[in-house]
Amino acid sequence: MTGPLTELGLSALVAPLCTAEFMDTYWERQPLHQRGSHPGRFDHLVSVDDVEGLATIALSLPDASSAVLAARCNNNEADYWDIPSGAAPNVAVHALLHAFDAGYSVVVNSIDRFWTPLAELCRRMESVLQQPVGANLYHSPAAAQGFPAHFDKHDVIILQVSGQKSWEIHPADPSSLVGDADAWAVPSPLGDPHSRASLSRGDMLYLPRGWAHRVESQDEPSLHITLGIRSLRWGDLVLRAAQQAVNADTSLHRAIPLPRDIPREAPNAEVRSLLENLAVPADCDPYQSLMTEVLQTRPPSLTGQTRSMAAASTMLTSGARLHRRPGLRPLVTSQDETVTIRFAGNGVTAPNRFGPALELVAASEMVTVAELTAAAGEDATDLAHTLVANGLLTVDLDRSPN
């Protein structure tokens, strides 16, 4: 059985495979269905009893119209229940419950934005995959199909929390992965499936992006979580490199001539010529730039923050162990006489002499106050306290300091 919440991550989900074997054999290549080591291993993430409250929270968000959906498949098309816009969340949620009673599946998107157990899981997944991860909730009545056969343009990991769902899975068509939409319907009939999977409570299913699927609950209501992994692509790096090249080339900052002054096709010909001669600067680092931008904007889960801050006032002796919050990817930069460690839209600035200590924090999942002090060459207790107060580090409350 999976233990505390912090122990659930990619390695536990793909077990008994090791993470390396999963990445080498299945990632982006083929589906993987793993039976749960214990039926209740996802019970701490969410339950059927939480659905109404979570939907009410989502209905109070500015993007409520896309945060909460009720859908069912009708003649191979998605039929959406009309949830009244502008209604108070506690009123709108009753429309959602009526939809469920009428055979519609309830969907709460991006639940990790406001539900701590799934925020923790997503950040822990991000710390391994180094890719953005989000979570959606799907609650279906018995014998229901919420959506027609379709494929997603991002990898997904399905966690079956309760009930059963049958999955009919079809191979990806690489040509279908171009374009901007997140999900695409597929023609019917699909032909013979690659495989079928019946997910029971505690099961996990991985689907690479592009693999079409048709899903239906069985003889009881079903609740599952979909973890969406929006992988950074080579195309993203090429675009970032091109942007850095443009920023460095003053000739590309000229205005485009007025349409009356040039032939219609002249700009396109000029663009092709510019692309052929685009010079990427030698110090261009699109990978670091993109990873920093994407992962530093991921919201950290501040579970236990007040308790950790209180502990920092009494437990930060030399042997105190400090853990970096899951999913955070700190970046250390220096300017003039200061050094700054940035993370998830936040940052801490200190005198330059603390640079080695901050570099140690950025490179380590766990450090002690003594190690920070050794790196800085002076007492780093106040620095440690500041890093805890700003949500980068937590105090290990289960280990008494030396």
GROMACS .gro file of C-alpha atoms in nm:
model
  402
    1MET     CA    1   0.000   0.000   0.000
    2THR     CA    2   0.127   0.348  -0.083
    3GLY     CA    3   0.221   0.528   0.234
    4PRO     CA    4   0.215   0.901   0.297
    5LEU     CA    5   0.115   1.136   0.021
    6THR     CA    6   0.473   1.244  -0.044
    7GLU     CA    7   0.569   0.887  -0.136
    8LEU     CA    8   0.330   0.872  -0.433
    9GLY     CA    9   0.508   0.966  -0.753
   10LEU     CA   10   0.607   0.828  -1.091
   11SER     CA   11   0.808   0.538  -0.948
   12ALA     CA   12   0.513   0.418  -0.737
   13LEU     CA   13   0.271   0.453  -1.029
   14VAL     CA   14   0.474   0.245  -1.277
   15ALA     CA   15   0.591  -0.018  -1.024
   16PRO     CA   16   0.693  -0.297  -1.042
   17LEU     CA   17   0.876  -0.140  -1.337
   18CYS     CA   18   1.152   0.098  -1.243
   19THR     CA   19   1.130   0.454  -1.371
   20ALA     CA   20   1.418   0.403  -1.617
   21GLU     CA   21   1.250   0.098  -1.772
   22PHE     CA   22   0.923   0.288  -1.807
   23MET     CA   23   1.096   0.579  -1.979
   24ASP     CA   24   1.296   0.354  -2.212
   25THR     CA   25   1.017   0.114  -2.310
   26TYR     CA   26   0.684   0.298  -2.279
   27TRP     CA   27   0.730   0.675  -2.268
   28GLU     CA   28   0.606   0.819  -2.601
   29ARG     CA   29   0.605   0.465  -2.743
   30GLN     CA   30   0.317   0.251  -2.616
   31PRO     CA   31   0.047   0.229  -2.347
   32LEU     CA   32   0.105   0.071  -2.008
   33HIS     CA   33  -0.165  -0.071  -1.780
   34GLN     CA   34  -0.050  -0.152  -1.425
   35ARG     CA   35  -0.274  -0.321  -1.170
   36GLY     CA   36  -0.280  -0.146  -0.836
   37SER     CA   37  -0.065  -0.288  -0.560
   38HIS     CA   38  -0.354  -0.203  -0.329
   39PRO     CA   39  -0.712  -0.106  -0.433
   40GLY     CA   40  -0.717   0.196  -0.204
   41ARG     CA   41  -0.382   0.344  -0.298
   42PHE     CA   42  -0.544   0.655  -0.454
   43ASP     CA   43  -0.805   0.706  -0.182
   44HIS     CA   44  -0.607   0.990  -0.023
   45LEU     CA   45  -0.608   1.189  -0.348
   46VAL     CA   46  -0.982   1.244  -0.383
   47SER     CA   47  -1.312   1.065  -0.318
   48VAL     CA   48  -1.666   1.065  -0.456
   49ASP     CA   49  -1.770   1.264  -0.148
   50ASP     CA   50  -1.533   1.546  -0.254
   51VAL     CA   51  -1.677   1.595  -0.604
   52GLU     CA   52  -1.959   1.836  -0.520
   53GLY     CA   53  -1.733   2.059  -0.309
   54LEU     CA   54  -1.456   2.059  -0.570
   55ALA     CA   55  -1.701   2.146  -0.846
   56THR     CA   56  -1.837   2.431  -0.634
   57ILE     CA   57  -1.486   2.571  -0.591
   58ALA     CA   58  -1.415   2.540  -0.964
   59LEU     CA   59  -1.746   2.711  -1.047
   60SER     CA   60  -1.631   3.014  -0.844
   61LEU     CA   61  -1.316   3.060  -1.058
   62PRO     CA   62  -1.296   3.327  -1.332
   63ASP     CA   63  -1.273   3.050  -1.596
   64ALA     CA   64  -1.565   2.852  -1.452
   65SER     CA   65  -1.712   2.786  -1.797
   66SER     CA   66  -1.409   2.575  -1.892
   67ALA     CA   67  -1.314   2.459  -1.541
   68VAL     CA   68  -1.631   2.248  -1.501
   69LEU     CA   69  -1.810   2.045  -1.769
   70ALA     CA   70  -2.086   1.787  -1.789
   71ALA     CA   71  -2.075   1.576  -2.105
   72ARG     CA   72  -2.201   1.255  -2.258
   73CYS     CA   73  -2.146   1.091  -2.595
   74ASN     CA   74  -2.448   1.116  -2.824
   75ASN     CA   75  -2.424   0.978  -3.180
   76ASN     CA   76  -2.046   0.995  -3.164
   77GLU     CA   77  -2.051   1.360  -3.062
   78ALA     CA   78  -2.003   1.526  -2.724
   79ASP     CA   79  -2.331   1.658  -2.583
   80TYR     CA   80  -2.277   1.919  -2.308
   81TRP     CA   81  -2.524   1.995  -2.030
   82ASP     CA   82  -2.607   2.365  -1.999
   83ILE     CA   83  -2.460   2.493  -1.674
   84PRO     CA   84  -2.608   2.841  -1.608
   85SER     CA   85  -2.343   3.111  -1.645
   86GLY     CA   86  -2.337   3.387  -1.388
   87ALA     CA   87  -2.522   3.179  -1.129
   88ALA     CA   88  -2.381   3.149  -0.779
   89PRO     CA   89  -2.154   2.844  -0.752
   90ASN     CA   90  -2.378   2.675  -0.495
   91VAL     CA   91  -2.668   2.717  -0.740
   92ALA     CA   92  -2.479   2.613  -1.053
   93VAL     CA   93  -2.352   2.298  -0.886
   94HIS     CA   94  -2.710   2.169  -0.860
   95ALA     CA   95  -2.737   2.185  -1.239
   96LEU     CA   96  -2.422   1.975  -1.248
   97LEU     CA   97  -2.575   1.718  -1.014
   98HIS     CA   98  -2.889   1.701  -1.229
   99ALA     CA   99  -2.665   1.639  -1.530
  100PHE     CA  100  -2.495   1.350  -1.350
  101ASP     CA  101  -2.835   1.203  -1.267
  102ALA     CA  102  -2.927   1.228  -1.637
  103GLY     CA  103  -2.624   1.023  -1.743
  104TYR     CA  104  -2.365   1.297  -1.798
  105SER     CA  105  -2.005   1.268  -1.679
  106VAL     CA  106  -1.883   1.551  -1.456
  107VAL     CA  107  -1.539   1.694  -1.536
  108VAL     CA  108  -1.341   1.930  -1.313
  109ASN     CA  109  -1.036   2.058  -1.501
  110SER     CA  110  -0.702   2.169  -1.355
  111ILE     CA  111  -0.803   2.052  -1.010
  112ASP     CA  112  -0.441   2.074  -0.896
  113ARG     CA  113  -0.483   2.453  -0.884
  114PHE     CA  114  -0.687   2.431  -0.565
  115TRP     CA  115  -0.679   2.072  -0.431
  116THR     CA  116  -0.368   2.011  -0.223
  117PRO     CA  117  -0.334   1.630  -0.257
  118LEU     CA  118  -0.323   1.654  -0.635
  119ALA     CA  119  -0.109   1.968  -0.634
  120GLU     CA  120   0.147   1.771  -0.430
  121LEU     CA  121   0.133   1.479  -0.672
  122CYS     CA  122   0.169   1.700  -0.981
  123ARG     CA  123   0.467   1.886  -0.839
  124ARG     CA  124   0.631   1.556  -0.743
  125MET     CA  125   0.577   1.425  -1.096
  126GLU     CA  126   0.725   1.745  -1.237
  127SER     CA  127   1.035   1.705  -1.024
  128VAL     CA  128   1.105   1.372  -1.201
  129LEU     CA  129   0.981   1.444  -1.553
  130GLN     CA  130   1.085   1.811  -1.567
  131GLN     CA  131   0.766   1.874  -1.766
  132PRO     CA  132   0.449   2.059  -1.662
  133VAL     CA  133   0.186   1.826  -1.511
  134GLY     CA  134  -0.179   1.904  -1.436
  135ALA     CA  135  -0.476   1.703  -1.310
  136ASN     CA  136  -0.842   1.670  -1.418
  137LEU     CA  137  -1.119   1.484  -1.236
  138TYR     CA  138  -1.378   1.266  -1.415
  139HIS     CA  139  -1.687   1.135  -1.235
  140SER     CA  140  -1.917   0.920  -1.450
  141PRO     CA  141  -2.246   0.748  -1.370
  142ALA     CA  142  -2.280   0.376  -1.437
  143ALA     CA  143  -2.269   0.260  -1.802
  144ALA     CA  144  -2.179   0.606  -1.930
  145GLN     CA  145  -1.954   0.735  -2.209
  146GLY     CA  146  -1.871   1.099  -2.157
  147PHE     CA  147  -1.689   1.174  -2.483
  148PRO     CA  148  -1.665   1.019  -2.829
  149ALA     CA  149  -1.347   0.843  -2.930
  150HIS     CA  150  -1.066   1.099  -2.938
  151PHE     CA  151  -0.697   1.145  -2.876
  152ASP     CA  152  -0.513   1.394  -2.657
  153LYS     CA  153  -0.214   1.593  -2.776
  154HIS     CA  154  -0.031   1.539  -2.450
  155ASP     CA  155   0.067   1.225  -2.258
  156VAL     CA  156  -0.177   1.114  -1.989
  157ILE     CA  157  -0.166   0.893  -1.681
  158ILE     CA  158  -0.505   0.773  -1.557
  159LEU     CA  159  -0.555   0.687  -1.189
  160GLN     CA  160  -0.872   0.485  -1.125
  161VAL     CA  161  -0.992   0.598  -0.781
  162SER     CA  162  -1.321   0.406  -0.765
  163GLY     CA  163  -1.551   0.201  -0.988
  164GLN     CA  164  -1.443   0.049  -1.320
  165LYS     CA  165  -1.390   0.184  -1.670
  166SER     CA  166  -1.322   0.001  -1.995
  167TRP     CA  167  -1.073   0.155  -2.236
  168GLU     CA  168  -1.051   0.075  -2.607
  169ILE     CA  169  -0.711   0.197  -2.730
  170HIS     CA  170  -0.594   0.268  -3.086
  171PRO     CA  171  -0.242   0.353  -3.212
  172ALA     CA  172  -0.136   0.710  -3.278
  173ASP     CA  173  -0.114   0.862  -3.623
  174PRO     CA  174   0.195   1.090  -3.609
  175SER     CA  175   0.052   1.323  -3.874
  176SER     CA  176  -0.244   1.397  -3.649
  177LEU     CA  177  -0.026   1.553  -3.378
  178VAL     CA  178   0.037   1.878  -3.566
  179GLY     CA  179  -0.182   2.180  -3.496
  180ASP     CA  180  -0.280   2.363  -3.179
  181ALA     CA  181  -0.589   2.189  -3.039
  182ASP     CA  182  -0.548   1.987  -2.719
  183ALA     CA  183  -0.775   1.700  -2.826
  184TRP     CA  184  -0.914   1.583  -3.156
  185ALA     CA  185  -1.210   1.364  -3.242
  186VAL     CA  186  -1.136   1.064  -3.461
  187PRO     CA  187  -1.350   0.913  -3.737
  188SER     CA  188  -1.587   0.628  -3.661
  189PRO     CA  189  -1.549   0.337  -3.698
  190LEU     CA  190  -1.192   0.324  -3.575
  191GLY     CA  191  -1.116  -0.031  -3.679
  192ASP     CA  192  -0.961  -0.297  -3.460
  193PRO     CA  193  -0.809  -0.162  -3.139
  194HIS     CA  194  -0.447  -0.203  -3.041
  195SER     CA  195  -0.558  -0.318  -2.697
  196ARG     CA  196  -0.834  -0.305  -2.439
  197ALA     CA  197  -0.795  -0.229  -2.070
  198SER     CA  198  -1.043  -0.263  -1.786
  199LEU     CA  199  -0.937  -0.030  -1.508
  200SER     CA  200  -1.039  -0.118  -1.154
  201ARG     CA  201  -0.989   0.073  -0.831
  202GLY     CA  202  -0.617   0.139  -0.777
  203ASP     CA  203  -0.515   0.074  -1.142
  204MET     CA  204  -0.297   0.303  -1.354
  205LEU     CA  205  -0.300   0.349  -1.732
  206TYR     CA  206  -0.041   0.544  -1.931
  207LEU     CA  207  -0.126   0.664  -2.284
  208PRO     CA  208   0.125   0.846  -2.504
  209ARG     CA  209  -0.010   1.154  -2.680
  210GLY     CA  210  -0.198   1.080  -2.999
  211TRP     CA  211  -0.329   0.737  -2.897
  212ALA     CA  212  -0.705   0.735  -2.960
  213HIS     CA  213  -0.935   0.596  -2.693
  214ARG     CA  214  -1.300   0.526  -2.626
  215VAL     CA  215  -1.394   0.499  -2.258
  216GLU     CA  216  -1.706   0.375  -2.078
  217SER     CA  217  -1.788   0.316  -1.713
  218GLN     CA  218  -1.919  -0.024  -1.610
  219ASP     CA  219  -2.206  -0.122  -1.381
  220GLU     CA  220  -2.130   0.133  -1.110
  221PRO     CA  221  -2.023   0.499  -1.104
  222SER     CA  222  -1.658   0.567  -1.178
  223LEU     CA  223  -1.414   0.826  -1.047
  224HIS     CA  224  -1.073   0.874  -1.202
  225ILE     CA  225  -0.797   1.133  -1.219
  226THR     CA  226  -0.616   1.214  -1.542
  227LEU     CA  227  -0.266   1.353  -1.507
  228GLY     CA  228  -0.184   1.552  -1.822
  229ILE     CA  229   0.187   1.579  -1.905
  230ARG     CA  230   0.245   1.865  -2.148
  231SER     CA  231   0.591   1.776  -2.271
  232LEU     CA  232   0.822   2.046  -2.396
  233ARG     CA  233   0.895   1.971  -2.762
  234TRP     CA  234   1.193   2.022  -2.988
  235GLY     CA  235   0.980   2.272  -3.174
  236ASP     CA  236   0.951   2.475  -2.852
  237LEU     CA  237   1.330   2.489  -2.828
  238VAL     CA  238   1.364   2.590  -3.192
  239LEU     CA  239   1.115   2.872  -3.141
  240ARG     CA  240   1.296   2.987  -2.827
  241ALA     CA  241   1.633   2.979  -3.006
  242ALA     CA  242   1.487   3.176  -3.295
  243GLN     CA  243   1.348   3.434  -3.053
  244GLN     CA  244   1.688   3.471  -2.888
  245ALA     CA  245   1.848   3.511  -3.231
  246VAL     CA  246   1.593   3.778  -3.326
  247ASN     CA  247   1.653   3.965  -3.001
  248ALA     CA  248   2.027   3.975  -3.077
  249ASP     CA  249   2.000   4.089  -3.442
  250THR     CA  250   1.933   4.461  -3.479
  251SER     CA  251   1.849   4.423  -3.849
  252LEU     CA  252   1.541   4.220  -3.756
  253HIS     CA  253   1.397   4.510  -3.558
  254ARG     CA  254   1.332   4.718  -3.868
  255ALA     CA  255   0.970   4.792  -3.953
  256ILE     CA  256   0.803   4.601  -4.236
  257PRO     CA  257   0.743   4.835  -4.533
  258LEU     CA  258   0.393   4.961  -4.590
  259PRO     CA  259   0.187   4.734  -4.819
  260ARG     CA  260   0.161   5.009  -5.081
  261ASP     CA  261   0.540   5.021  -5.114
  262ILE     CA  262   0.614   4.654  -5.188
  263PRO     CA  263   0.470   4.369  -5.398
  264ARG     CA  264   0.234   4.130  -5.218
  265GLU     CA  265   0.482   3.836  -5.213
  266ALA     CA  266   0.792   4.038  -5.126
  267PRO     CA  267   0.761   4.005  -4.745
  268ASN     CA  268   0.732   3.625  -4.765
  269ALA     CA  269   1.041   3.604  -4.986
  270GLU     CA  270   1.231   3.829  -4.746
  271VAL     CA  271   1.125   3.616  -4.448
  272ARG     CA  272   1.254   3.301  -4.617
  273SER     CA  273   1.585   3.473  -4.682
  274LEU     CA  274   1.608   3.596  -4.323
  275LEU     CA  275   1.536   3.248  -4.188
  276GLU     CA  276   1.809   3.097  -4.404
  277ASN     CA  277   2.058   3.347  -4.266
  278LEU     CA  278   1.935   3.359  -3.908
  279ALA     CA  279   2.238   3.343  -3.679
  280VAL     CA  280   2.185   3.187  -3.339
  281PRO     CA  281   2.421   3.353  -3.086
  282ALA     CA  282   2.699   3.133  -2.949
  283ASP     CA  283   2.582   3.195  -2.593
  284CYS     CA  284   2.222   3.106  -2.679
  285ASP     CA  285   2.075   2.865  -2.421
  286PRO     CA  286   1.713   2.802  -2.527
  287TYR     CA  287   1.685   2.490  -2.310
  288GLN     CA  288   1.770   2.664  -1.984
  289SER     CA  289   1.559   2.964  -2.079
  290LEU     CA  290   1.251   2.757  -2.159
  291MET     CA  291   1.279   2.520  -1.863
  292THR     CA  292   1.327   2.810  -1.626
  293GLU     CA  293   1.026   2.998  -1.762
  294VAL     CA  294   0.792   2.700  -1.763
  295LEU     CA  295   0.886   2.527  -1.439
  296GLN     CA  296   0.949   2.841  -1.233
  297THR     CA  297   0.592   2.949  -1.296
  298ARG     CA  298   0.444   2.623  -1.164
  299PRO     CA  299   0.264   2.696  -0.836
  300PRO     CA  300   0.424   2.523  -0.537
  301SER     CA  301   0.213   2.336  -0.288
  302LEU     CA  302   0.255   2.508   0.049
  303THR     CA  303   0.126   2.217   0.255
  304GLY     CA  304   0.228   2.259   0.619
  305GLN     CA  305   0.383   2.603   0.557
  306THR     CA  306   0.275   2.765   0.884
  307ARG     CA  307   0.389   2.460   1.080
  308SER     CA  308   0.723   2.465   0.901
  309MET     CA  309   0.766   2.838   0.965
  310ALA     CA  310   0.691   2.788   1.333
  311ALA     CA  311   0.944   2.504   1.348
  312ALA     CA  312   1.204   2.726   1.181
  313SER     CA  313   1.192   2.954   1.484
  314THR     CA  314   1.294   2.676   1.723
  315MET     CA  315   1.450   2.387   1.528
  316LEU     CA  316   1.710   2.547   1.301
  317THR     CA  317   2.016   2.414   1.478
  318SER     CA  318   2.315   2.294   1.277
  319GLY     CA  319   2.176   1.944   1.227
  320ALA     CA  320   1.828   2.051   1.112
  321ARG     CA  321   1.733   1.891   0.781
  322LEU     CA  322   1.569   2.111   0.518
  323HIS     CA  323   1.383   1.969   0.218
  324ARG     CA  324   1.318   2.152  -0.108
  325ARG     CA  325   0.947   2.154  -0.195
  326PRO     CA  326   0.855   1.904  -0.469
  327GLY     CA  327   0.862   2.029  -0.827
  328LEU     CA  328   1.050   2.353  -0.761
  329ARG     CA  329   1.339   2.426  -0.998
  330PRO     CA  330   1.538   2.712  -0.843
  331LEU     CA  331   1.768   2.932  -1.049
  332VAL     CA  332   2.056   3.124  -0.894
  333THR     CA  333   2.171   3.451  -1.051
  334SER     CA  334   2.414   3.718  -0.930
  335GLN     CA  335   2.423   4.090  -0.990
  336ASP     CA  336   2.670   4.342  -0.851
  337GLU     CA  337   2.703   4.256  -0.482
  338THR     CA  338   2.396   4.034  -0.442
  339VAL     CA  339   2.286   3.685  -0.538
  340THR     CA  340   1.924   3.578  -0.592
  341ILE     CA  341   1.760   3.235  -0.593
  342ARG     CA  342   1.435   3.240  -0.793
  343PHE     CA  343   1.159   2.980  -0.783
  344ALA     CA  344   0.792   2.960  -0.877
  345GLY     CA  345   0.740   3.333  -0.914
  346ASN     CA  346   0.923   3.407  -0.590
  347GLY     CA  347   1.282   3.481  -0.494
  348VAL     CA  348   1.526   3.545  -0.211
  349THR     CA  349   1.818   3.788  -0.242
  350ALA     CA  350   2.129   3.776  -0.022
  351PRO     CA  351   2.483   3.916  -0.021
  352ASN     CA  352   2.716   3.756  -0.277
  353ARG     CA  353   2.904   3.561  -0.009
  354PHE     CA  354   2.596   3.336   0.027
  355GLY     CA  355   2.614   3.237  -0.340
  356PRO     CA  356   2.768   2.891  -0.276
  357ALA     CA  357   2.500   2.817  -0.015
  358LEU     CA  358   2.220   2.908  -0.254
  359GLU     CA  359   2.382   2.702  -0.531
  360LEU     CA  360   2.380   2.408  -0.289
  361VAL     CA  361   2.010   2.460  -0.222
  362ALA     CA  362   1.937   2.473  -0.596
  363ALA     CA  363   2.127   2.148  -0.656
  364SER     CA  364   2.000   1.947  -0.356
  365GLU     CA  365   1.667   1.803  -0.253
  366MET     CA  366   1.780   1.802   0.110
  367VAL     CA  367   2.042   2.006   0.296
  368THR     CA  368   2.126   2.072   0.657
  369VAL     CA  369   2.188   2.409   0.817
  370ALA     CA  370   2.545   2.293   0.885
  371GLU     CA  371   2.600   2.228   0.513
  372LEU     CA  372   2.469   2.573   0.424
  373THR     CA  373   2.694   2.728   0.686
  374ALA     CA  374   2.998   2.540   0.550
  375ALA     CA  375   2.919   2.651   0.194
  376ALA     CA  376   2.876   3.014   0.298
  377GLY     CA  377   3.173   3.023   0.532
  378GLU     CA  378   2.959   3.179   0.805
  379ASP     CA  379   2.642   3.106   1.001
  380ALA     CA  380   2.358   3.050   0.752
  381THR     CA  381   2.075   3.004   1.005
  382ASP     CA  382   1.905   3.332   0.910
  383LEU     CA  383   1.933   3.242   0.541
  384ALA     CA  384   1.774   2.904   0.608
  385HIS     CA  385   1.491   3.071   0.800
  386THR     CA  386   1.428   3.308   0.508
  387LEU     CA  387   1.418   3.022   0.256
  388VAL     CA  388   1.165   2.839   0.473
  389ALA     CA  389   0.952   3.151   0.520
  390ASN     CA  390   0.940   3.206   0.142
  391GLY     CA  391   0.825   2.851   0.068
  392LEU     CA  392   1.136   2.706  -0.099
  393LEU     CA  393   1.240   2.479   0.189
  394THR     CA  394   1.053   2.292   0.461
  395VAL     CA  395   1.181   2.180   0.799
  396ASP     CA  396   1.196   1.804   0.855
  397LEU     CA  397   0.959   1.779   1.152
  398ASP     CA  398   1.011   1.404   1.189
  399ARG     CA  399   1.379   1.429   1.265
  400SER     CA  400   1.511   1.592   1.579
  401PRO     CA  401   1.804   1.822   1.506
  402ASN     CA  402   2.147   1.733   1.638
   0.00000   0.00000   0.00000
